């Protein structure tokens, strides 16, 4: 029997039992749709992470003192200057200093955040997402200007709906209840006058002008800045964070940007060797070294793990769909026993019966596969419309889904087809 004739008969059989055929294919439709969606989410997640970290300096290395290693001198501004002048692979150097739980006050509002002393080079390396105002200039750094940039969350908590730009805030302020409102810090006088009459300000607080706000970032080097208080590095070192050591002014970390033709591995090798000589240590483990690519790899591994897990769940749906196909095919063989006996009596061979039932199983699985692809595409478009994550369907995922659905049809259709092919024609014709 020609194969197209077998396909025509299979389609007629499916159409004659439309509801049963649809229920038979349902598990396969869900399995294929889930496979398309999971693979699209995996590709979309990896691209999302790469694009996200691309803006945060994939050619940037951050180096610092390893926690728990206190046997050598701390990183200082002199180290940063040496890295800038004595290496051939580094384009920019940006040291920074930070301190946690620093209080910031505006009028009667106060909260705490993480203080960062930074330079304009860091903003150029990491593409600071300023959403209001501006970043401070090199001249403002040189003249020790009292300017500050706030993180988005901290700014909202402090200023509510007010525009923070141009406002004077007190940084490193400590507040205590008092009977009068006289401030002990002359540099904070103007802001203190706006503060609650039942409180006073003590400690080395500094009044500074807000010139910008940084958008909240979920991942990467900039994620701690959502509650950041960013001021020029010299101001932080001289006024707010004790940093003088016998070896120079201490810094927390040093960011290094590779030249266009250099790799982060080359930058890391050259920088660590220079620091080992300057600090007279042998082991690289004395230094913390990190880069955005490592974070991308970590998140990609997590995304791959989730893709494998969800793919396993989708595979279970395909398995259930295949078992359902085999079950319905066995019922079909039972119902068509006399038809099979009649075909054999008219001269049909076992191969003809085997081919007929296998083609029917393949048609069921392929139709289910096509509908499943449509379901998967619909789900992908739905997620893309309402989520920043953009799932992406690749040709490989479509080929894989079609191949798997066809394979399921063949695998689970062979057994019923063999039962049908081996029926004795006389016994089959006697069956009621």
CSV table of C-alpha atoms in Angstrom, one decimal:
chain,number,residue,atom,x,y,z
A,1,UNK,CA,0.0,0.0,0.0
A,2,UNK,CA,1.5,3.4,-0.9
A,3,UNK,CA,2.5,5.5,2.1
A,4,UNK,CA,0.3,8.5,1.2
A,5,UNK,CA,-2.7,6.1,1.1
A,6,UNK,CA,-1.8,5.0,4.6
A,7,UNK,CA,-1.6,8.7,5.7
A,8,UNK,CA,-5.0,9.4,4.2
A,9,UNK,CA,-6.6,6.4,6.1
A,10,UNK,CA,-4.9,7.6,9.3
A,11,UNK,CA,-6.2,11.1,8.9
A,12,UNK,CA,-9.7,9.7,8.2
A,13,UNK,CA,-9.5,7.6,11.4
A,14,UNK,CA,-8.4,10.6,13.5
A,15,UNK,CA,-11.2,12.8,12.1
A,16,UNK,CA,-13.8,10.1,12.7
A,17,UNK,CA,-12.9,10.1,16.4
A,18,UNK,CA,-12.0,13.8,16.8
A,19,UNK,CA,-12.6,14.1,20.6
A,20,UNK,CA,-10.7,10.9,21.4
A,21,UNK,CA,-7.9,12.0,19.1
A,22,UNK,CA,-7.6,15.4,20.8
A,23,UNK,CA,-7.6,13.8,24.2
A,24,UNK,CA,-5.0,11.4,23.0
A,25,UNK,CA,-2.8,14.2,21.8
A,26,UNK,CA,-3.3,16.4,24.9
A,27,UNK,CA,-0.3,15.1,26.9
A,28,UNK,CA,1.9,15.4,23.8
A,29,UNK,CA,0.7,18.9,23.1
A,30,UNK,CA,1.5,20.0,26.7
A,31,UNK,CA,4.9,18.2,26.6
A,32,UNK,CA,6.0,19.8,23.4
A,33,UNK,CA,4.8,23.2,24.4
A,34,UNK,CA,6.6,23.0,27.7
A,35,UNK,CA,9.8,21.8,25.9
A,36,UNK,CA,9.6,24.8,23.5
A,37,UNK,CA,9.0,27.2,26.4
A,38,UNK,CA,11.8,25.8,28.6
A,39,UNK,CA,14.4,25.9,25.9
A,40,UNK,CA,13.3,29.5,25.0
A,41,UNK,CA,13.5,30.6,28.6
A,42,UNK,CA,17.0,29.1,28.9
A,43,UNK,CA,18.3,31.0,25.8
A,44,UNK,CA,16.5,34.2,26.9
A,45,UNK,CA,17.9,34.0,30.4
A,46,UNK,CA,21.5,33.6,29.2
A,47,UNK,CA,21.2,36.5,26.8
A,48,UNK,CA,19.5,38.6,29.5
A,49,UNK,CA,22.4,38.0,31.9
A,50,UNK,CA,25.1,38.7,29.3
A,51,UNK,CA,23.3,42.0,28.2
A,52,UNK,CA,22.9,42.9,31.9
A,53,UNK,CA,26.5,42.5,32.8
A,54,UNK,CA,27.8,43.9,29.6
A,55,UNK,CA,26.8,47.3,30.9
A,56,UNK,CA,28.7,46.7,34.1
A,57,UNK,CA,32.1,46.1,32.7
A,58,UNK,CA,32.9,42.6,31.3
A,59,UNK,CA,36.4,43.9,30.7
A,60,UNK,CA,36.8,45.0,34.4
A,61,UNK,CA,38.7,43.3,37.1
A,62,UNK,CA,38.3,44.1,40.8
A,63,UNK,CA,41.1,43.4,43.2
A,64,UNK,CA,41.3,43.8,47.0
A,65,UNK,CA,42.4,42.4,50.2
A,66,UNK,CA,41.3,38.8,50.9
A,67,UNK,CA,39.2,38.5,54.0
A,68,UNK,CA,41.0,36.7,56.8
A,69,UNK,CA,44.4,37.6,55.4
A,70,UNK,CA,45.9,40.2,57.7
A,71,UNK,CA,49.6,39.3,57.3
A,72,UNK,CA,50.5,42.0,54.8
A,73,UNK,CA,50.0,45.7,54.4
A,74,UNK,CA,46.5,47.0,53.2
A,75,UNK,CA,45.8,48.2,49.7
A,76,UNK,CA,46.4,51.9,49.4
A,77,UNK,CA,46.2,54.7,47.0
A,78,UNK,CA,50.0,54.1,46.3
A,79,UNK,CA,49.1,50.6,45.0
A,80,UNK,CA,46.5,52.2,42.7
A,81,UNK,CA,49.0,54.7,41.4
A,82,UNK,CA,51.5,51.9,40.8
A,83,UNK,CA,49.0,49.8,38.9
A,84,UNK,CA,48.2,52.8,36.7
A,85,UNK,CA,51.8,53.7,35.9
A,86,UNK,CA,53.7,50.4,36.0
A,87,UNK,CA,51.5,48.1,33.9
A,88,UNK,CA,50.9,47.8,30.2
A,89,UNK,CA,47.5,46.0,30.0
A,90,UNK,CA,45.4,48.4,32.2
A,91,UNK,CA,43.6,51.4,30.7
A,92,UNK,CA,41.9,52.9,33.8
A,93,UNK,CA,42.4,52.4,37.6
A,94,UNK,CA,39.6,53.3,40.0
A,95,UNK,CA,40.1,52.8,43.8
A,96,UNK,CA,37.2,53.1,46.2
A,97,UNK,CA,36.7,53.2,49.9
A,98,UNK,CA,33.4,52.1,51.7
A,99,UNK,CA,31.9,51.9,55.1
A,100,UNK,CA,28.6,50.2,56.1
A,101,UNK,CA,25.8,51.6,58.3
A,102,UNK,CA,26.4,55.3,57.8
A,103,UNK,CA,23.6,57.5,58.8
A,104,UNK,CA,22.3,60.3,56.5
A,105,UNK,CA,19.8,62.9,57.6
A,106,UNK,CA,17.6,65.4,55.8
A,107,UNK,CA,15.4,67.7,57.9
A,108,UNK,CA,13.4,65.4,60.2
A,109,UNK,CA,14.0,62.3,58.0
A,110,UNK,CA,17.0,60.0,58.6
A,111,UNK,CA,18.1,56.6,57.4
A,112,UNK,CA,21.3,54.6,57.0
A,113,UNK,CA,23.2,53.3,53.9
A,114,UNK,CA,26.6,52.3,52.7
A,115,UNK,CA,29.1,55.1,52.1
A,116,UNK,CA,31.3,54.9,49.1
A,117,UNK,CA,34.3,57.2,48.3
A,118,UNK,CA,34.7,56.9,44.5
A,119,UNK,CA,36.2,58.7,41.5
A,120,UNK,CA,34.8,59.6,38.0
A,121,UNK,CA,36.9,56.8,36.5
A,122,UNK,CA,34.7,54.2,38.2
A,123,UNK,CA,31.6,55.8,36.7
A,124,UNK,CA,33.2,55.6,33.3
A,125,UNK,CA,34.2,51.9,33.8
A,126,UNK,CA,30.8,50.7,35.1
A,127,UNK,CA,28.4,53.0,33.2
A,128,UNK,CA,26.7,54.4,36.3
A,129,UNK,CA,22.9,54.6,35.6
A,130,UNK,CA,22.2,58.2,36.8
A,131,UNK,CA,18.4,58.8,36.7
A,132,UNK,CA,18.5,62.3,38.2
A,133,UNK,CA,21.1,65.0,38.2
A,134,UNK,CA,24.7,64.1,37.3
A,135,UNK,CA,27.9,62.4,38.5
A,136,UNK,CA,30.6,64.6,40.1
A,137,UNK,CA,33.4,66.0,38.0
A,138,UNK,CA,37.2,65.5,38.3
A,139,UNK,CA,37.4,69.2,39.4
A,140,UNK,CA,34.9,68.5,42.2
A,141,UNK,CA,37.1,65.6,43.3
A,142,UNK,CA,40.3,67.8,43.2
A,143,UNK,CA,38.8,70.7,45.2
A,144,UNK,CA,37.1,68.2,47.7
A,145,UNK,CA,33.6,69.5,46.9
A,146,UNK,CA,30.9,68.5,49.4
A,147,UNK,CA,28.7,66.8,46.9
A,148,UNK,CA,26.9,63.4,47.1
A,149,UNK,CA,25.0,61.0,44.9
A,150,UNK,CA,22.4,58.8,46.5
A,151,UNK,CA,21.1,55.3,45.6
A,152,UNK,CA,17.5,55.2,44.4
A,153,UNK,CA,16.0,53.3,47.4
A,154,UNK,CA,17.8,55.5,49.9
A,155,UNK,CA,16.7,58.7,48.1
A,156,UNK,CA,13.1,57.6,48.1
A,157,UNK,CA,13.2,56.7,51.8
A,158,UNK,CA,14.8,60.0,52.7
A,159,UNK,CA,13.0,62.5,50.4
A,160,UNK,CA,9.7,60.7,49.7
A,161,UNK,CA,8.2,62.6,46.8
A,162,UNK,CA,10.6,65.6,47.1
A,163,UNK,CA,13.2,66.3,44.5
A,164,UNK,CA,16.5,65.6,46.2
A,165,UNK,CA,18.7,67.6,43.9
A,166,UNK,CA,20.2,70.6,45.5
A,167,UNK,CA,19.2,69.6,49.0
A,168,UNK,CA,21.6,69.6,51.9
A,169,UNK,CA,22.0,66.3,53.8
A,170,UNK,CA,24.1,65.4,56.8
A,171,UNK,CA,26.3,62.3,56.4
A,172,UNK,CA,27.7,60.2,59.2
A,173,UNK,CA,25.2,62.0,61.5
A,174,UNK,CA,24.4,60.7,64.9
A,175,UNK,CA,21.2,61.9,66.5
A,176,UNK,CA,20.3,62.1,70.2
A,177,UNK,CA,17.3,63.6,72.0
A,178,UNK,CA,18.1,66.9,73.7
A,179,UNK,CA,16.4,69.8,75.4
A,180,UNK,CA,17.6,72.3,72.9
A,181,UNK,CA,18.4,72.2,69.2
A,182,UNK,CA,21.9,73.7,69.3
A,183,UNK,CA,24.2,71.7,67.0
A,184,UNK,CA,27.7,70.9,68.2
A,185,UNK,CA,29.0,70.8,64.7
A,186,UNK,CA,29.3,74.2,63.0
A,187,UNK,CA,29.6,72.7,59.5
A,188,UNK,CA,26.2,71.2,59.9
A,189,UNK,CA,24.5,74.3,61.2
A,190,UNK,CA,22.2,75.1,58.3
A,191,UNK,CA,20.8,71.6,58.0
A,192,UNK,CA,20.6,71.2,61.8
A,193,UNK,CA,18.3,74.3,61.9
A,194,UNK,CA,15.8,72.3,59.8
A,195,UNK,CA,16.1,69.3,62.1
A,196,UNK,CA,13.6,68.4,64.8
A,197,UNK,CA,13.7,70.7,67.8
A,198,UNK,CA,13.7,67.7,70.1
A,199,UNK,CA,16.9,66.3,68.6
A,200,UNK,CA,20.4,67.4,68.1
A,201,UNK,CA,23.3,66.2,66.0
A,202,UNK,CA,26.6,64.9,67.3
A,203,UNK,CA,29.8,63.4,65.9
A,204,UNK,CA,31.8,64.2,62.8
A,205,UNK,CA,28.8,64.7,60.5
A,206,UNK,CA,29.3,66.5,57.2
A,207,UNK,CA,26.8,68.6,55.3
A,208,UNK,CA,26.8,67.8,51.6
A,209,UNK,CA,24.7,68.8,48.5
A,210,UNK,CA,22.8,66.1,46.6
A,211,UNK,CA,23.7,66.3,42.9
A,212,UNK,CA,22.5,63.0,41.6
A,213,UNK,CA,20.5,59.7,42.1
A,214,UNK,CA,21.6,56.3,40.8
A,215,UNK,CA,19.0,53.8,39.6
A,216,UNK,CA,18.6,50.6,41.4
A,217,UNK,CA,20.4,47.7,39.7
A,218,UNK,CA,19.5,44.0,40.4
A,219,UNK,CA,22.8,42.4,39.6
A,220,UNK,CA,26.5,43.1,39.2
A,221,UNK,CA,29.0,45.5,40.8
A,222,UNK,CA,26.4,48.3,41.0
A,223,UNK,CA,23.7,46.3,43.0
A,224,UNK,CA,25.0,47.6,46.4
A,225,UNK,CA,24.4,51.1,45.3
A,226,UNK,CA,20.6,51.0,45.8
A,227,UNK,CA,21.3,52.3,49.3
A,228,UNK,CA,24.6,53.9,48.4
A,229,UNK,CA,25.9,57.3,49.6
A,230,UNK,CA,28.6,58.2,47.0
A,231,UNK,CA,31.0,61.0,47.6
A,232,UNK,CA,34.4,62.0,46.1
A,233,UNK,CA,37.1,59.6,47.3
A,234,UNK,CA,39.4,62.3,48.9
A,235,UNK,CA,36.5,63.7,50.9
A,236,UNK,CA,35.7,60.2,52.3
A,237,UNK,CA,39.3,59.6,53.2
A,238,UNK,CA,39.9,63.0,54.9
A,239,UNK,CA,36.5,63.5,56.6
A,240,UNK,CA,34.4,60.4,57.1
A,241,UNK,CA,36.3,57.1,56.9
A,242,UNK,CA,39.6,56.7,58.8
A,243,UNK,CA,42.1,55.6,56.1
A,244,UNK,CA,45.6,56.8,57.1
A,245,UNK,CA,48.1,53.9,57.5
A,246,UNK,CA,51.9,53.8,57.6
A,247,UNK,CA,51.8,52.7,54.0
A,248,UNK,CA,49.5,55.4,52.7
A,249,UNK,CA,45.8,56.0,52.6
A,250,UNK,CA,43.9,52.8,52.6
A,251,UNK,CA,41.3,51.8,49.9
A,252,UNK,CA,38.8,48.9,50.0
A,253,UNK,CA,39.0,47.8,46.4
A,254,UNK,CA,40.7,48.8,43.2
A,255,UNK,CA,38.8,48.4,39.9
A,256,UNK,CA,41.0,47.8,36.8
A,257,UNK,CA,39.8,48.2,33.2
A,258,UNK,CA,41.6,46.3,30.5
A,259,UNK,CA,42.9,48.0,27.3
A,260,UNK,CA,40.8,47.2,24.2
A,261,UNK,CA,43.3,44.5,23.0
A,262,UNK,CA,43.9,42.9,26.4
A,263,UNK,CA,42.0,40.2,28.3
A,264,UNK,CA,41.0,40.2,31.9
A,265,UNK,CA,43.3,37.2,32.4
A,266,UNK,CA,46.3,39.3,31.3
A,267,UNK,CA,45.2,42.2,33.5
A,268,UNK,CA,44.8,39.9,36.5
A,269,UNK,CA,48.2,38.2,36.0
A,270,UNK,CA,50.0,41.5,35.6
A,271,UNK,CA,48.2,43.3,38.5
A,272,UNK,CA,48.5,40.4,41.0
A,273,UNK,CA,52.2,40.0,40.2
A,274,UNK,CA,52.8,43.7,40.8
A,275,UNK,CA,50.9,43.7,44.1
A,276,UNK,CA,52.7,40.6,45.3
A,277,UNK,CA,56.1,42.4,44.7
A,278,UNK,CA,54.9,45.5,46.4
A,279,UNK,CA,53.4,43.7,49.4
A,280,UNK,CA,56.2,41.1,49.5
A,281,UNK,CA,53.9,38.1,49.5
A,282,UNK,CA,54.1,34.9,47.5
A,283,UNK,CA,50.6,33.5,47.3
A,284,UNK,CA,47.9,35.0,45.1
A,285,UNK,CA,45.4,33.9,47.7
A,286,UNK,CA,46.3,37.0,49.7
A,287,UNK,CA,44.2,39.0,47.2
A,288,UNK,CA,40.6,38.9,46.3
A,289,UNK,CA,40.3,39.0,42.5
A,290,UNK,CA,36.9,39.0,40.7
A,291,UNK,CA,35.3,40.0,37.4
A,292,UNK,CA,31.9,40.2,35.8
A,293,UNK,CA,32.5,37.1,33.6
A,294,UNK,CA,32.7,35.0,36.8
A,295,UNK,CA,29.3,36.3,37.9
A,296,UNK,CA,27.9,35.6,34.4
A,297,UNK,CA,29.2,32.1,34.5
A,298,UNK,CA,27.6,31.5,38.0
A,299,UNK,CA,24.2,32.8,36.9
A,300,UNK,CA,24.5,30.9,33.6
A,301,UNK,CA,25.2,27.7,35.5
A,302,UNK,CA,22.1,28.3,37.6
A,303,UNK,CA,20.0,29.0,34.5
A,304,UNK,CA,21.3,25.8,32.9
A,305,UNK,CA,20.4,23.8,36.0
A,306,UNK,CA,16.9,25.2,36.0
A,307,UNK,CA,16.6,24.5,32.3
A,308,UNK,CA,17.6,20.8,32.8
A,309,UNK,CA,15.2,20.5,35.7
A,310,UNK,CA,12.3,22.0,33.8
A,311,UNK,CA,13.2,20.0,30.7
A,312,UNK,CA,13.0,16.8,32.9
A,313,UNK,CA,9.5,17.9,33.9
A,314,UNK,CA,8.6,18.5,30.2
A,315,UNK,CA,10.0,15.0,29.3
A,316,UNK,CA,7.7,13.4,31.8
A,317,UNK,CA,4.7,15.1,30.0
A,318,UNK,CA,6.1,13.7,26.7
A,319,UNK,CA,6.3,10.2,28.3
A,320,UNK,CA,2.8,10.4,29.6
A,321,UNK,CA,1.6,11.6,26.1
A,322,UNK,CA,3.4,8.6,24.5
A,323,UNK,CA,1.9,6.1,26.9
A,324,UNK,CA,-1.5,7.6,26.1
A,325,UNK,CA,-0.9,7.2,22.4
A,326,UNK,CA,0.0,3.5,22.9
A,327,UNK,CA,-3.1,2.9,25.0
A,328,UNK,CA,-5.4,4.4,22.4
A,329,UNK,CA,-3.6,2.5,19.6
A,330,UNK,CA,-4.2,-0.8,21.5
A,331,UNK,CA,-7.9,0.1,21.8
A,332,UNK,CA,-7.9,0.9,18.1
A,333,UNK,CA,-6.4,-2.5,17.3
A,334,UNK,CA,-9.1,-4.2,19.4
A,335,UNK,CA,-11.9,-2.3,17.7
A,336,UNK,CA,-10.6,-2.9,14.2
A,337,UNK,CA,-9.7,-6.7,14.6
A,338,UNK,CA,-12.3,-7.8,11.9
A,339,UNK,CA,-11.0,-5.0,9.6
A,340,UNK,CA,-7.5,-6.3,10.0
A,341,UNK,CA,-8.6,-9.9,9.3
A,342,UNK,CA,-10.5,-8.8,6.2
A,343,UNK,CA,-7.4,-6.9,4.9
A,344,UNK,CA,-5.2,-10.0,5.4
A,345,UNK,CA,-7.8,-12.2,3.7
A,346,UNK,CA,-7.7,-9.9,0.7
A,347,UNK,CA,-3.9,-10.3,0.5
A,348,UNK,CA,-2.4,-7.6,2.8
A,349,UNK,CA,1.0,-8.6,4.2
A,350,UNK,CA,2.1,-8.2,7.9
A,351,UNK,CA,4.4,-5.4,6.7
A,352,UNK,CA,1.4,-3.5,5.3
A,353,UNK,CA,-0.6,-3.7,8.6
A,354,UNK,CA,2.5,-2.8,10.6
A,355,UNK,CA,3.2,0.2,8.4
A,356,UNK,CA,-0.4,1.3,8.5
A,357,UNK,CA,-0.6,1.4,12.3
A,358,UNK,CA,2.8,3.0,12.8
A,359,UNK,CA,1.9,5.7,10.3
A,360,UNK,CA,-1.3,6.3,12.3
A,361,UNK,CA,0.8,6.6,15.5
A,362,UNK,CA,3.2,9.0,13.8
A,363,UNK,CA,0.3,11.1,12.4
A,364,UNK,CA,-1.2,11.4,15.9
A,365,UNK,CA,2.2,12.4,17.4
A,366,UNK,CA,3.1,14.8,14.6
A,367,UNK,CA,-0.3,16.6,14.8
A,368,UNK,CA,0.1,16.8,18.5
A,369,UNK,CA,3.7,18.1,18.0
A,370,UNK,CA,2.6,20.9,15.7
A,371,UNK,CA,-0.2,22.0,18.1
A,372,UNK,CA,2.4,21.8,20.9
A,373,UNK,CA,4.8,24.1,19.0
A,374,UNK,CA,1.9,26.5,18.5
A,375,UNK,CA,1.2,26.4,22.3
A,376,UNK,CA,4.9,26.9,23.1
A,377,UNK,CA,5.1,29.9,20.7
A,378,UNK,CA,2.0,31.4,22.3
A,379,UNK,CA,3.4,31.0,25.8
A,380,UNK,CA,6.7,32.5,24.8
A,381,UNK,CA,5.1,35.6,23.3
A,382,UNK,CA,2.9,36.0,26.4
A,383,UNK,CA,5.9,36.0,28.7
A,384,UNK,CA,7.8,38.3,26.4
A,385,UNK,CA,5.0,40.8,26.5
A,386,UNK,CA,4.8,41.1,30.3
A,387,UNK,CA,8.3,40.4,31.5
A,388,UNK,CA,11.8,42.0,31.0
A,389,UNK,CA,13.1,38.5,30.3
A,390,UNK,CA,12.7,37.8,26.6
A,391,UNK,CA,12.5,34.1,25.8
A,392,UNK,CA,13.9,33.2,22.4
A,393,UNK,CA,12.8,30.3,20.3
A,394,UNK,CA,15.7,28.8,18.3
A,395,UNK,CA,15.5,26.5,15.2
A,396,UNK,CA,17.2,23.8,17.3
A,397,UNK,CA,14.4,23.8,19.8
A,398,UNK,CA,11.7,23.5,17.1
A,399,UNK,CA,13.6,20.6,15.4
A,400,UNK,CA,14.1,19.0,18.8
A,401,UNK,CA,10.4,19.2,19.6
A,402,UNK,CA,9.3,17.8,16.2
A,403,UNK,CA,11.9,15.1,16.4
A,404,UNK,CA,10.9,14.1,19.9
A,405,UNK,CA,7.2,14.1,19.1
A,406,UNK,CA,7.8,11.9,16.0
A,407,UNK,CA,10.1,9.6,18.0
A,408,UNK,CA,7.4,9.2,20.7
A,409,UNK,CA,4.9,8.2,18.0
A,410,UNK,CA,7.2,5.6,16.6
A,411,UNK,CA,8.4,4.2,19.9
A,412,UNK,CA,4.9,3.9,21.4
A,413,UNK,CA,3.2,2.9,18.2
A,414,UNK,CA,5.4,-0.1,17.4
A,415,UNK,CA,4.0,-2.5,20.0
A,416,UNK,CA,0.3,-2.0,19.0
A,417,UNK,CA,1.3,-2.2,15.3
A,418,UNK,CA,3.1,-5.5,15.9
A,419,UNK,CA,0.0,-6.9,17.6
A,420,UNK,CA,-2.1,-5.9,14.7
A,421,UNK,CA,0.4,-7.3,12.1
A,422,UNK,CA,0.6,-10.7,13.8
A,423,UNK,CA,-3.1,-11.3,14.1
A,424,UNK,CA,-4.3,-14.6,12.5
A,425,UNK,CA,-6.8,-13.6,9.7
A,426,UNK,CA,-9.2,-16.5,10.5
A,427,UNK,CA,-9.3,-15.6,14.2
A,428,UNK,CA,-9.6,-12.0,13.4
A,429,UNK,CA,-12.6,-12.5,11.1
A,430,UNK,CA,-14.4,-14.6,13.8
A,431,UNK,CA,-14.0,-11.8,16.3
A,432,UNK,CA,-17.3,-10.1,17.2
